[in-house]
Coordinates of C-alpha atoms in Angstrom, one line a residue:
Chain N
M30 CA -21.0 -38.7 34.8
S31 CA -21.9 -35.0 34.8
L32 CA -19.9 -33.9 31.8
P33 CA -22.4 -35.0 29.1
L34 CA -25.1 -32.9 30.8
A35 CA -23.0 -29.8 30.4
A36 CA -22.8 -30.4 26.7
T37 CA -26.6 -30.6 26.5
H38 CA -26.8 -27.1 28.1
P39 CA -24.2 -25.2 26.2
R40 CA -25.5 -21.7 27.1
L41 CA -24.9 -22.1 30.8
S42 CA -21.9 -20.1 32.0
V43 CA -20.4 -22.5 34.6
H44 CA -17.2 -21.7 36.5
L45 CA -17.3 -22.9 40.1
F46 CA -19.3 -25.3 42.1
F47 CA -20.1 -27.2 38.9
P48 CA -21.4 -30.3 40.6
I49 CA -24.0 -28.4 42.5
I50 CA -25.2 -26.7 39.3
V51 CA -25.4 -30.0 37.6
I52 CA -27.6 -31.4 40.3
V53 CA -29.9 -28.3 40.0
L54 CA -30.1 -28.6 36.3
T55 CA -30.7 -32.3 36.4
T56 CA -33.6 -31.6 38.8
C57 CA -35.0 -28.9 36.6
S58 CA -34.8 -31.0 33.5
S59 CA -36.8 -33.7 35.1
A60 CA -39.3 -31.1 36.4
F61 CA -39.9 -29.7 32.9
G62 CA -40.5 -33.1 31.6
Q63 CA -37.6 -33.4 29.2
S64 CA -37.5 -37.0 27.9
D65 CA -33.8 -37.7 28.7
T66 CA -33.8 -40.9 30.5
Q67 CA -30.1 -40.6 31.1
L68 CA -30.6 -37.4 33.0
D69 CA -33.3 -38.9 35.1
T70 CA -31.0 -41.7 36.2
T71 CA -27.8 -39.6 36.6
V72 CA -26.3 -39.8 40.0
V73 CA -23.8 -37.0 40.7
D74 CA -21.0 -37.4 43.1
D75 CA -20.3 -33.9 44.4
T76 CA -17.0 -35.1 45.8
V77 CA -15.6 -35.3 42.2
S78 CA -13.8 -32.0 41.4
I79 CA -14.4 -30.6 38.0
A80 CA -11.3 -30.4 35.9
A81 CA -11.7 -27.0 34.3
A82 CA -14.2 -24.2 33.5
P83 CA -15.1 -23.5 29.9
V84 CA -14.1 -20.4 28.1
T85 CA -16.4 -17.3 28.3
T86 CA -17.5 -14.4 26.2
L87 CA -17.1 -16.3 23.0
L88 CA -17.7 -13.9 20.0
V89 CA -17.5 -14.4 16.3
E90 CA -17.2 -11.7 13.7
D91 CA -16.7 -11.5 9.9
G92 CA -13.2 -11.0 8.7
K93 CA -12.7 -7.4 7.8
Y94 CA -11.9 -6.3 4.2
D95 CA -11.6 -9.8 2.9
D96 CA -13.1 -11.8 0.0
G97 CA -15.7 -13.4 2.4
D98 CA -13.2 -16.1 3.2
S99 CA -12.6 -15.7 6.9
L100 CA -14.4 -15.5 10.3
R101 CA -12.7 -14.4 13.5
L102 CA -13.3 -15.9 16.9
F103 CA -12.5 -14.3 20.3
W104 CA -12.9 -15.6 23.8
V105 CA -11.8 -15.2 27.3
P106 CA -9.7 -18.3 28.3
S107 CA -10.8 -20.6 31.1
I108 CA -10.2 -19.2 34.6
D109 CA -8.4 -22.5 35.2
D110 CA -5.9 -21.7 32.4
Q111 CA -3.0 -20.7 34.6
L112 CA 0.7 -20.3 34.0
I113 CA 1.6 -22.6 36.9
D114 CA -0.2 -25.9 37.7
S115 CA -2.7 -25.3 35.0
K116 CA -5.5 -27.9 34.5
V117 CA -6.0 -26.7 30.9
T118 CA -4.0 -28.5 28.2
G119 CA -5.5 -26.5 25.3
Y120 CA -8.6 -25.5 23.4
R121 CA -10.5 -27.2 20.6
V122 CA -12.6 -25.2 18.3
Y123 CA -15.8 -26.8 17.0
R124 CA -17.8 -25.7 14.0
L125 CA -21.3 -26.4 12.8
V126 CA -21.8 -25.7 9.1
N127 CA -25.3 -24.9 7.9
D128 CA -26.7 -26.3 11.2
G129 CA -25.0 -29.6 10.6
A130 CA -23.1 -31.8 13.0
A131 CA -20.3 -30.2 15.1
E132 CA -16.8 -31.0 13.9
P133 CA -13.5 -30.1 15.5
I134 CA -11.4 -27.8 13.2
V135 CA -8.4 -26.9 15.2
D136 CA -6.6 -27.6 18.5
L137 CA -4.9 -24.6 20.2
L138 CA -2.4 -24.1 23.0
P139 CA -3.4 -22.9 26.5
G140 CA -3.5 -19.1 26.8
V141 CA -4.8 -18.6 23.3
G142 CA -7.9 -16.4 23.1
N143 CA -8.6 -16.1 19.4
Y144 CA -8.7 -18.0 16.1
T145 CA -9.4 -17.0 12.5
D146 CA -11.2 -19.6 10.4
K147 CA -10.0 -19.2 6.9
N148 CA -11.7 -22.2 5.5
V149 CA -15.2 -20.8 5.1
E150 CA -17.4 -20.2 2.1
L151 CA -19.6 -17.2 1.2
D152 CA -23.0 -19.0 1.0
S153 CA -22.7 -21.0 4.2
S154 CA -23.7 -20.3 7.8
Y155 CA -21.4 -21.2 10.7
V156 CA -21.9 -21.7 14.4
Y157 CA -18.8 -22.2 16.7
Y158 CA -18.0 -23.3 20.2
V159 CA -14.7 -23.8 22.0
A160 CA -14.0 -26.7 24.3
T161 CA -11.5 -26.4 27.1
L162 CA -9.3 -29.5 27.1
T163 CA -8.0 -31.2 30.2
E164 CA -6.5 -34.5 30.9
S165 CA -9.9 -35.8 32.0
G166 CA -12.0 -34.5 29.1
E167 CA -13.5 -31.5 27.2
Y168 CA -15.6 -28.7 28.6
P169 CA -17.5 -26.9 25.9
S170 CA -18.5 -23.2 25.9
I171 CA -21.7 -21.7 24.7
H172 CA -22.4 -21.6 21.0
T173 CA -22.0 -18.5 19.0
E174 CA -24.8 -16.9 16.9
S175 CA -25.0 -18.2 13.4
I176 CA -22.9 -16.1 11.0
S177 CA -22.2 -16.1 7.3
P178 CA -19.0 -14.5 5.9
Q179 CA -19.4 -11.3 3.9
R180 CA -17.3 -10.1 1.0
E181 CA -16.1 -6.4 1.2
W182 CA -15.5 -4.7 -2.1
I183 CA -13.2 -2.0 -0.8
N184 CA -10.2 -2.6 1.5
F185 CA -10.0 0.5 3.6
R186 CA -6.9 -0.7 5.3
R187 CA -5.1 0.3 2.1
G188 CA -6.5 3.8 2.2
Y189 CA -3.1 5.5 2.3
L190 CA -1.8 3.3 -0.4
F191 CA -4.7 4.5 -2.5
I192 CA -4.0 8.1 -1.8
I193 CA -0.4 7.8 -2.7
M194 CA -1.4 6.0 -5.9
M195 CA -3.8 8.8 -6.7
I196 CA -1.1 11.4 -6.2
I197 CA 1.3 9.7 -8.5
S198 CA -1.5 9.0 -11.0
A199 CA -2.5 12.6 -11.0
A200 CA 1.1 13.7 -11.6
I201 CA 1.3 11.3 -14.5
I202 CA -1.9 12.6 -16.0
F203 CA -0.7 16.2 -15.5
Y204 CA 2.6 15.6 -17.2
V205 CA 0.9 13.6 -20.1
E206 CA -1.4 16.5 -20.7
T207 CA 1.4 19.0 -20.5
A208 CA 3.4 17.0 -23.0
K209 CA 0.4 16.7 -25.3
R210 CA 0.1 20.5 -25.3
G211 CA 3.5 20.6 -26.9
K212 CA 5.6 21.6 -23.9
K213 CA 9.0 19.9 -23.9
L214 CA 9.6 17.7 -20.9
F215 CA 13.1 17.4 -19.8
V216 CA 14.6 13.9 -19.4
R217 CA 18.3 13.6 -18.7
K218 CA 20.5 11.8 -21.2
I219 CA 21.0 8.1 -20.8
A220 CA 24.4 6.9 -21.9
G221 CA 23.5 3.7 -23.7
L222 CA 20.9 5.4 -25.9
E223 CA 23.4 7.8 -27.5
A224 CA 25.2 4.7 -28.8
I225 CA 22.2 3.3 -30.7
D226 CA 22.7 5.2 -33.9
E227 CA 26.5 4.6 -33.7
A228 CA 26.0 0.9 -33.2
V229 CA 23.5 0.5 -36.1
G230 CA 25.8 2.6 -38.3
R231 CA 28.7 0.3 -37.5
A232 CA 26.6 -2.7 -38.5
T233 CA 25.8 -0.9 -41.8
E234 CA 29.4 -0.1 -42.5
M235 CA 30.5 -3.6 -41.8
G236 CA 27.7 -5.1 -43.9
R237 CA 26.6 -7.3 -41.0
P238 CA 23.2 -7.6 -39.4
V239 CA 21.8 -6.3 -36.1
L240 CA 20.6 -8.9 -33.6
F241 CA 17.8 -7.9 -31.3
I242 CA 16.9 -10.1 -28.3
P243 CA 13.8 -9.0 -26.3
G244 CA 14.3 -11.3 -23.3
I245 CA 12.4 -14.5 -22.7
S246 CA 9.3 -13.2 -21.1
D247 CA 5.9 -12.7 -22.7
M248 CA 3.9 -9.6 -23.4
D249 CA 2.6 -9.5 -19.9
D250 CA 6.0 -8.4 -18.7
V251 CA 6.5 -4.6 -18.8
Q252 CA 10.2 -5.1 -19.6
T253 CA 9.2 -6.8 -22.9
L254 CA 7.0 -3.9 -23.7
A255 CA 9.9 -1.4 -23.0
A256 CA 12.1 -3.6 -25.2
L257 CA 9.6 -3.5 -28.1
T258 CA 9.3 0.3 -27.8
I259 CA 13.1 0.6 -28.1
L260 CA 12.9 -1.9 -31.0
G261 CA 10.7 0.6 -32.8
R262 CA 13.4 3.2 -32.7
V263 CA 16.2 0.7 -33.6
S264 CA 14.3 -0.7 -36.5
R265 CA 13.5 2.8 -37.8
T266 CA 17.3 3.6 -37.8
I267 CA 18.0 0.2 -39.5
A268 CA 15.4 1.0 -42.1
D269 CA 16.9 4.4 -42.7
Y270 CA 20.4 2.9 -43.0
D271 CA 19.2 0.0 -45.1
S272 CA 20.9 -2.4 -42.7
K273 CA 19.5 -5.8 -41.7
I274 CA 17.9 -7.0 -38.4
F275 CA 17.0 -10.4 -37.2
M276 CA 15.2 -11.2 -34.1
P277 CA 14.7 -14.7 -32.7
V278 CA 12.0 -14.8 -29.9
S279 CA 10.8 -17.3 -27.4
R280 CA 7.2 -16.3 -27.2
S281 CA 4.6 -16.3 -30.0
L282 CA 2.9 -13.2 -28.8
V283 CA 6.2 -11.3 -28.7
M284 CA 6.8 -12.5 -32.3
T285 CA 3.5 -11.0 -33.3
A286 CA 4.1 -7.7 -31.6
A287 CA 7.7 -7.4 -32.8
R288 CA 6.6 -8.0 -36.4
E289 CA 4.0 -5.2 -36.0
T290 CA 6.6 -2.9 -34.5
I291 CA 9.2 -3.4 -37.2
K292 CA 6.7 -3.3 -40.0
T293 CA 5.4 0.1 -38.6
S294 CA 9.0 1.4 -38.5
Y295 CA 9.8 0.4 -42.0
Q296 CA 6.5 2.0 -43.2
A297 CA 7.4 5.2 -41.3
A298 CA 10.8 5.2 -43.0
G299 CA 9.1 5.0 -46.4
R300 CA 10.5 1.5 -47.1
P301 CA 7.6 -0.9 -46.5
D302 CA 8.9 -3.1 -49.4
A303 CA 12.1 -3.8 -47.4
Y304 CA 10.1 -5.3 -44.5
N305 CA 10.0 -9.1 -44.3
D306 CA 8.2 -11.3 -41.7
D307 CA 11.3 -13.5 -41.5
M308 CA 13.1 -10.7 -39.7
V309 CA 11.4 -12.0 -36.5
N310 CA 11.1 -15.7 -36.0
Y311 CA 9.9 -17.9 -33.2
V312 CA 12.4 -20.5 -31.8
T313 CA 11.0 -22.2 -28.7
D314 CA 9.5 -21.4 -25.3
E315 CA 12.2 -23.6 -23.7
Q316 CA 14.7 -21.3 -22.0
F317 CA 18.0 -23.1 -22.8
G318 CA 16.7 -24.4 -26.1
Y319 CA 16.3 -20.8 -27.1
V320 CA 19.7 -19.9 -25.8
A321 CA 21.3 -22.8 -27.8
A322 CA 19.7 -21.5 -31.0
V323 CA 20.6 -17.9 -30.4
D324 CA 24.2 -18.7 -29.6
G325 CA 24.5 -20.7 -32.8
L326 CA 22.9 -17.9 -34.7
M327 CA 25.4 -15.4 -33.3
V328 CA 28.5 -17.3 -34.2
R329 CA 27.2 -18.1 -37.7
E330 CA 25.7 -14.7 -38.7
K331 CA 28.3 -12.7 -36.7
P332 CA 26.1 -9.6 -36.1
A333 CA 28.0 -6.4 -35.6
T334 CA 25.5 -5.1 -33.0
V335 CA 23.6 -7.1 -30.4
F336 CA 20.7 -5.6 -28.4
L337 CA 19.8 -7.5 -25.2
L338 CA 16.8 -5.6 -23.9
G339 CA 14.0 -7.1 -21.8
A340 CA 13.5 -9.7 -19.1
F341 CA 16.5 -12.1 -18.8
F342 CA 17.1 -14.9 -16.4
A343 CA 19.9 -17.5 -16.2
E344 CA 20.7 -17.1 -19.9
S345 CA 21.9 -13.5 -19.6
L346 CA 25.6 -14.3 -19.2
I347 CA 25.6 -17.1 -21.9
L348 CA 24.1 -14.7 -24.5
A349 CA 26.3 -11.7 -23.5
E350 CA 29.5 -13.8 -23.4
T351 CA 28.8 -15.2 -26.9
G352 CA 28.1 -11.7 -28.2
N353 CA 31.3 -10.5 -26.7
S354 CA 33.3 -13.4 -28.2
I355 CA 32.2 -12.4 -31.7
G356 CA 33.3 -8.8 -31.2
A357 CA 29.8 -7.3 -31.5
I358 CA 28.9 -3.9 -29.9
Q359 CA 26.4 -4.9 -27.2
I360 CA 23.7 -2.7 -25.7
A361 CA 21.9 -4.4 -22.9
G362 CA 19.2 -3.5 -20.4
T363 CA 17.0 -5.3 -17.9
A364 CA 15.1 -4.6 -14.7
R365 CA 16.2 -7.9 -13.2
P366 CA 18.8 -7.1 -10.5
A367 CA 20.4 -10.6 -10.5
Q368 CA 21.2 -10.4 -14.2
L369 CA 22.5 -6.8 -14.4
P370 CA 26.0 -7.7 -13.2
F371 CA 26.5 -10.0 -16.1
F372 CA 25.4 -7.4 -18.6
I373 CA 27.6 -4.8 -17.0
A374 CA 30.6 -7.2 -17.2
A375 CA 30.1 -8.4 -20.7
C376 CA 28.3 -5.6 -22.6
D377 CA 29.5 -2.1 -23.9
F378 CA 26.4 -0.3 -22.6
T379 CA 23.9 -1.3 -20.0
L380 CA 20.6 0.2 -19.1
I381 CA 20.2 -0.4 -15.4
G382 CA 16.7 -1.2 -14.1
E383 CA 14.4 1.7 -14.6
E384 CA 16.7 3.2 -17.3
L385 CA 15.2 0.6 -19.6
F386 CA 11.8 2.1 -19.1
A387 CA 13.1 5.6 -19.2
A388 CA 14.9 4.7 -22.5
S389 CA 11.7 3.6 -24.2
A390 CA 10.0 6.9 -23.2
Y391 CA 13.1 9.0 -24.2
L392 CA 13.4 7.4 -27.6
S393 CA 9.8 7.3 -28.5
G394 CA 9.1 10.9 -27.4
E395 CA 5.5 9.8 -26.9
P396 CA 3.7 12.3 -24.6
R397 CA 2.1 9.4 -22.7
M398 CA 5.4 7.7 -22.0
L399 CA 7.2 10.9 -21.2
G400 CA 4.4 12.0 -18.9
S401 CA 4.5 8.6 -17.2
L402 CA 8.2 8.8 -16.6
K403 CA 7.9 12.3 -15.1
G404 CA 5.0 11.2 -13.0
Q405 CA 7.1 8.3 -11.6
D406 CA 9.7 10.9 -10.7
V407 CA 7.1 12.5 -8.5
G408 CA 6.7 9.1 -6.8
K409 CA 10.5 8.9 -6.3
A410 CA 10.5 12.5 -4.9
I411 CA 7.9 11.5 -2.4
A412 CA 9.9 8.4 -1.4
M413 CA 13.1 10.5 -1.0
I414 CA 11.4 13.2 1.1
T415 CA 9.7 10.5 3.2
I416 CA 13.0 8.7 3.8
L417 CA 14.7 11.9 4.9
L418 CA 11.9 13.0 7.2
G419 CA 11.5 9.5 8.6
V420 CA 15.1 9.0 9.3
V421 CA 15.5 12.4 11.0
A422 CA 12.3 11.8 13.0
V423 CA 13.1 8.3 14.2
T424 CA 16.7 9.3 15.1
L425 CA 15.7 12.3 17.1
S426 CA 12.9 10.3 18.7
E427 CA 15.0 7.4 19.7
A428 CA 18.2 9.2 20.6
W429 CA 16.8 12.3 22.3
G430 CA 13.1 11.5 22.8
V431 CA 11.8 14.5 20.9
G432 CA 8.0 14.1 21.3
I433 CA 6.9 15.7 18.0
M434 CA 9.4 13.5 16.2
T435 CA 7.9 10.4 17.8
D436 CA 4.5 11.5 16.6
L437 CA 5.8 12.2 13.1
H438 CA 7.5 8.8 12.9
A439 CA 4.3 7.1 14.2
W440 CA 2.3 8.8 11.5
L441 CA 4.8 7.8 8.7
V442 CA 4.7 4.2 9.9
K443 CA 0.9 4.3 9.8
V444 CA 0.9 5.7 6.3
F445 CA 3.6 3.5 4.8
S446 CA 2.5 0.3 6.5
S447 CA -0.9 0.4 4.9
S448 CA 0.2 -1.6 1.9
Chain Y
M22 CA 16.2 -48.6 -23.5
E23 CA 17.5 -47.0 -20.3
H24 CA 21.0 -47.6 -21.4
F25 CA 20.3 -46.0 -24.8
A26 CA 18.8 -42.9 -23.1
L27 CA 21.8 -42.6 -20.9
W28 CA 24.2 -42.6 -23.8
L29 CA 22.0 -40.3 -25.8
S30 CA 21.9 -37.8 -22.9
A31 CA 25.7 -37.9 -22.6
F32 CA 26.1 -37.5 -26.4
L33 CA 23.9 -34.4 -26.4
T34 CA 25.5 -33.0 -23.3
L35 CA 28.9 -33.2 -24.8
G36 CA 27.6 -31.9 -28.1
I37 CA 26.3 -28.7 -26.3
L38 CA 29.6 -28.4 -24.4
S39 CA 31.6 -28.7 -27.6
F40 CA 30.4 -25.1 -28.3
L41 CA 33.1 -24.0 -25.8
Y42 CA 35.6 -25.0 -28.5
K43 CA 33.8 -23.6 -31.5
D44 CA 30.7 -23.9 -33.6
N45 CA 30.7 -27.4 -35.1
P46 CA 28.3 -30.0 -36.7
W47 CA 27.9 -31.9 -33.4
Y48 CA 26.7 -28.7 -31.6
K49 CA 24.4 -27.9 -34.6
L50 CA 22.9 -31.3 -34.3
S51 CA 22.4 -31.1 -30.6
E52 CA 21.0 -27.6 -30.9
A53 CA 18.5 -28.6 -33.6
I54 CA 17.4 -31.6 -31.5
F55 CA 17.1 -29.5 -28.4
V56 CA 15.1 -26.7 -30.1
G57 CA 12.9 -29.0 -32.1
I58 CA 12.0 -31.2 -29.2
S59 CA 11.4 -28.4 -26.8
A60 CA 9.2 -26.5 -29.3
G61 CA 7.2 -29.6 -29.9
F62 CA 7.0 -30.3 -26.2
W63 CA 5.6 -26.8 -25.5
V64 CA 3.0 -27.1 -28.3
V65 CA 1.7 -30.3 -26.8
T66 CA 1.9 -29.1 -23.2
L67 CA 0.0 -25.9 -24.0
F68 CA -2.6 -27.8 -26.0
W69 CA -3.3 -30.3 -23.3
D70 CA -2.9 -28.0 -20.3
N71 CA -4.7 -24.9 -21.7
L72 CA -7.0 -25.8 -24.5
V73 CA -8.1 -29.2 -23.2
G74 CA -7.3 -29.1 -19.5
K75 CA -8.6 -25.6 -18.8
F76 CA -11.0 -24.6 -21.5
W77 CA -12.5 -27.8 -22.9
D78 CA -12.9 -29.5 -19.5
G79 CA -13.9 -26.4 -17.6
W80 CA -16.1 -24.1 -19.7
Q81 CA -19.3 -25.7 -18.4
D82 CA -18.4 -24.5 -14.8
E83 CA -16.7 -21.3 -15.8
P84 CA -18.4 -19.5 -18.7
M85 CA -15.8 -16.7 -18.4
L86 CA -13.3 -19.0 -20.1
F87 CA -15.1 -18.2 -23.4
V88 CA -13.7 -14.6 -23.1
G89 CA -10.2 -16.0 -23.0
A90 CA -11.0 -18.4 -25.9
A91 CA -12.4 -15.6 -27.9
L92 CA -9.3 -13.4 -27.3
G93 CA -7.2 -16.4 -28.3
F94 CA -9.2 -16.8 -31.5
L95 CA -8.8 -13.1 -32.3
M96 CA -5.0 -13.7 -32.3
L97 CA -5.4 -16.2 -35.1
L98 CA -7.0 -13.5 -37.3
R99 CA -3.5 -12.4 -38.1
L100 CA -3.6 -15.2 -40.6
V101 CA -6.3 -13.3 -42.5
P102 CA -4.5 -10.2 -43.9
K103 CA -7.6 -8.1 -44.4
I104 CA -8.7 -8.3 -40.8
G105 CA -5.3 -9.0 -39.2
W106 CA -5.5 -5.7 -37.3
I107 CA -8.1 -7.3 -35.0
S108 CA -5.3 -9.4 -33.5
R109 CA -4.1 -6.3 -31.7
W110 CA -7.1 -6.3 -29.5
P111 CA -6.1 -9.3 -27.4
L112 CA -2.6 -7.9 -27.1
A113 CA -4.0 -4.6 -25.9
F114 CA -6.2 -6.5 -23.4
I115 CA -3.2 -8.4 -22.0
V116 CA -1.1 -5.3 -21.7
G117 CA -3.8 -3.3 -20.1
A118 CA -5.0 -6.0 -17.7
T119 CA -1.5 -6.7 -16.6
S120 CA -0.7 -3.1 -15.9
G121 CA -3.8 -2.7 -13.8
L122 CA -3.3 -5.9 -11.9
W123 CA 0.3 -5.1 -11.0
L124 CA 0.0 -1.4 -10.3
M125 CA -1.0 -1.7 -6.7
N126 CA 1.4 -4.6 -6.0
Y127 CA 4.4 -2.8 -7.4
L128 CA 3.4 0.4 -5.6
A129 CA 3.2 -1.5 -2.3
S130 CA 6.4 -3.6 -2.7
N131 CA 8.6 -1.1 -4.6
I132 CA 7.7 2.1 -2.7
M133 CA 5.8 1.6 0.5
V134 CA 7.6 -1.5 1.9
Q135 CA 11.1 -0.2 0.9
V136 CA 10.6 3.2 2.2
M137 CA 9.3 1.7 5.5
A138 CA 12.4 -0.6 5.7
T139 CA 14.7 2.4 5.1
I140 CA 13.4 4.5 7.8
Q141 CA 15.5 3.5 10.7
P142 CA 17.5 5.4 13.4
L143 CA 21.0 6.4 12.5
F144 CA 21.8 6.0 16.2
S145 CA 20.1 3.5 18.4
T146 CA 18.3 4.1 21.7
G147 CA 20.6 5.1 24.6
Y148 CA 22.8 7.4 22.5
A149 CA 21.8 10.4 24.7
S150 CA 22.9 8.6 27.8
G151 CA 26.2 7.4 26.7
F152 CA 26.5 6.4 23.1
D153 CA 26.1 2.7 23.6
A154 CA 25.0 2.1 20.1
G155 CA 27.4 -0.3 18.4
W156 CA 29.4 1.0 15.5
G157 CA 28.2 -1.9 13.5
A158 CA 24.6 -0.8 13.9
I159 CA 25.4 2.8 13.1
I160 CA 27.3 1.9 9.9
S161 CA 24.7 -0.5 8.9
S162 CA 22.0 2.1 9.2
L163 CA 24.1 4.7 7.3
V164 CA 24.7 2.3 4.5
I165 CA 21.0 1.5 4.1
V166 CA 19.8 5.1 4.3
V167 CA 22.5 6.7 2.2
G168 CA 22.6 3.8 -0.3
T169 CA 18.8 3.9 -0.8
F170 CA 18.6 7.7 -1.0
T171 CA 21.4 8.2 -3.4
G172 CA 20.2 5.2 -5.5
L173 CA 16.9 7.0 -5.9
V174 CA 18.8 10.1 -6.9
Y175 CA 20.6 8.2 -9.6
F176 CA 17.2 7.0 -11.0
F177 CA 15.7 10.4 -11.0
F178 CA 15.4 11.4 -14.7
S179 CA 13.9 14.9 -14.4
K180 CA 17.1 16.6 -13.3
E181 CA 20.6 16.7 -14.9
H182 CA 23.2 15.0 -12.8
K183 CA 25.3 18.1 -12.0
G184 CA 26.5 19.7 -8.9
A185 CA 25.4 18.3 -5.5
F186 CA 22.7 16.3 -7.2
G187 CA 25.2 14.8 -9.6
G188 CA 27.5 14.0 -6.6
A189 CA 24.7 12.2 -4.9
A190 CA 23.9 10.3 -8.1
R191 CA 27.6 9.3 -8.3
V192 CA 27.5 7.9 -4.8
G193 CA 24.3 6.1 -5.7
I194 CA 25.9 4.4 -8.7
F195 CA 28.9 3.3 -6.5
F196 CA 26.4 1.6 -4.1
I197 CA 24.7 0.0 -7.1
M198 CA 27.9 -1.3 -8.5
I199 CA 29.1 -2.7 -5.2
T200 CA 25.7 -4.5 -4.9
F201 CA 26.1 -5.9 -8.4
G202 CA 29.6 -7.1 -7.6
A203 CA 28.3 -9.1 -4.6
S204 CA 25.4 -10.3 -6.7
F205 CA 27.8 -11.4 -9.5
G206 CA 29.8 -13.5 -7.1
Y207 CA 26.7 -15.1 -5.6
T208 CA 25.2 -15.9 -8.9
V209 CA 28.4 -17.3 -10.3
M210 CA 28.6 -19.7 -7.4
S211 CA 25.0 -20.8 -7.9
R212 CA 25.7 -21.4 -11.7
M213 CA 28.7 -23.6 -10.7
S214 CA 26.2 -25.9 -9.1
L215 CA 24.6 -26.4 -12.6
L216 CA 28.0 -27.3 -14.0
I217 CA 28.6 -29.7 -11.1
G218 CA 25.3 -31.3 -11.8
R219 CA 26.3 -32.0 -15.5
M220 CA 29.7 -33.2 -14.4
D221 CA 28.1 -35.5 -11.9
F222 CA 25.9 -36.9 -14.7
L223 CA 28.9 -37.4 -17.1
L224 CA 31.4 -38.8 -14.6
G225 CA 28.9 -40.6 -12.3
D226 CA 25.7 -41.7 -14.1
W227 CA 27.4 -42.2 -17.5
L228 CA 31.0 -43.2 -16.9
G229 CA 30.6 -44.5 -13.3
M230 CA 33.9 -42.8 -12.3
I231 CA 32.5 -41.2 -9.1
G232 CA 30.2 -42.6 -6.4

C-alpha cells in the first residue's frame, strides 16, 4: 500500500524505517492540503518490511567527445544490493523525453552502477530515474535534472593521434618542398619496376599487346590511384615503342580516369594521333562477369605482358593463372594481403603492399609523391623506434620491475592507445 | 519455368567450367550472357538505388544531395569535348575527400593499434624469480616483435638494403613469405567451398545424384 506514495515523492532519499517515513509523509501531505484522496485513506501497516531501498546519488552527464548522441548515468546501488541473500533482482532505468511520460529503457543486473543511453537526440531534453527491482515491486530513485546532449567538435581523447599525424604530415610537407627545390630524394630500387621497360619491349618485339588490369575497385581506393599512376609510365613506354595496350575495367570512373592517363602519356610522347578511346573499355561492375570477360580476352588476344596492379579480391588467382597459362610476363601488385600469395605464386614480379604505392612515386618522380613516400618513412621510423623502446621497457618492467621502465611503458600505452 | 531456370543455370555453369579445357563457343556464349546481364543489372540497380532511391526520393529532406547530383552531372560533361576537362573536378573531389576521410582511420589502425599490439614483454612476469615463463610464450613474443620490426625494415624505402639493414630486411621478407604461405593455404581451402557449392548444385539440384 505504501509503494505508490514513494513514487509520488521521488526526491526523498529513503533507506531504512521506510514505513515510518511513509506515515509521516502521508500526514504531511494531508496537512498541506494535497488533494490526493488515496493518500488520505492510506492505512500503513508498519509490520510490513520494505523489500529494498532505492539507488542514491543518481547523476547524469553528457557523453564526452561524441556527436551529441549519448548521455551517461551513474548511481550508487541500493544498500540492499548484496552479494549474498540480496533482495535486489536488478535495476530498471526510466526516461522522460521532453517532459513526457516515463518509459523504461533498459533492465540491468544487480551490482551495476552506470548506464550509457545511446539512443538520444540533440534537440531533446531528458530526465532519468532508476528503479530498484525486487520480487515484490519497484523502488524508484529521485529524478535527475533535465539534460540535453551536446555535440563536441573536437575529440581531445585522440590528441596524441593528432600529434603523431601532425609530425608525419610535417615530414611529408618538408620532403615535398625539398623535392620541389630540386634536391634528389633517394628511394631504393624496387625489383618489379626495373622489369617494366623489358616487359613492354618484349610485347613490342613479339607484336602482341600489353594488357593492363587496374583491379576491380573504384577511384575511391588508393590502390586504384597508384595503379593509374603506374599506368601513366607504362603507357608512355608503350607510346614510345609504338606497341599496343588494352585495358578492360569494371568501374566507369576508372575508365574515365584511365583514358585521361593514357591520352596524356601519348601526348607527352608526341604521338597524340596514336591514342584511341577504345584502348580502355568498360566491361561490367559484376566481379566474376568481369573476370570471365578478361579471361576470354587473354586467351584470344594473347598479350605478351600483363599488368595486374590495384585492388584485387577473389579474382586474383583466376586472372593470374590465365595470364600464366598464355605465357605472358606478369607484373602484379596489390595492398590486399589475402591476394598477394596468389600473385607471388603465379606472376613473375610482385609489388608487395606498400611497394605498389612506392612504385607509383618512384616511377612518376613527382615531388609530391616522392615527398609523401619519404614522409611515410618517417612514420615507419617512429613506429620502429617505439616498438624497440616499448618492448625493452615492458620486458625490463615485468621481468625485473625497473621503475623508470614501468613509467615509460605506461606513457607509451597512453600515447598509442589514444586512437 | 523453375525447371527451365535450373537447366539454364546448369548449362551456363558447365559453359563457364568448359574454359578449363580451352576457349570455345560455349564459353564465349556463357561469358557474353554473364557480362551482358550483369552490366544491365548494375545499370538498373544504380539507377533505382541511387538516382531514384537516394536522390529523387530524398532531396526534399537532404538538400546536400544536390552537391552529389551536381558532381555526377559534371562527370557527364565528358561527352562535350570542349568542356570535357570539367569532368576532372568530381574525380578530384572523390580522391581528395577519400584521402581526408581515411587518413585518421589508417593512421589509427595501421600504426597506433599495431604498434600497441607489438609492444609485449619478451619474458613474462616471474622471470626474475625463476624463469617460469613458458617457452611457447617467449617464442610467440619473439616472433611477433622480430617479425613486425623486420617487416617494417623491409618496407623502409629511404635506405638501401645493405649490411645489417639489408640483413634485417631479408629476415623481414622471410616472415612475410611464411605469412603468405599460410594465407595461401587458408584461402585455397575457402575457395574449395565455392567449387563444392557449384558441384552441389550440379550433382544435387540439377542431376539429383546427391541428397
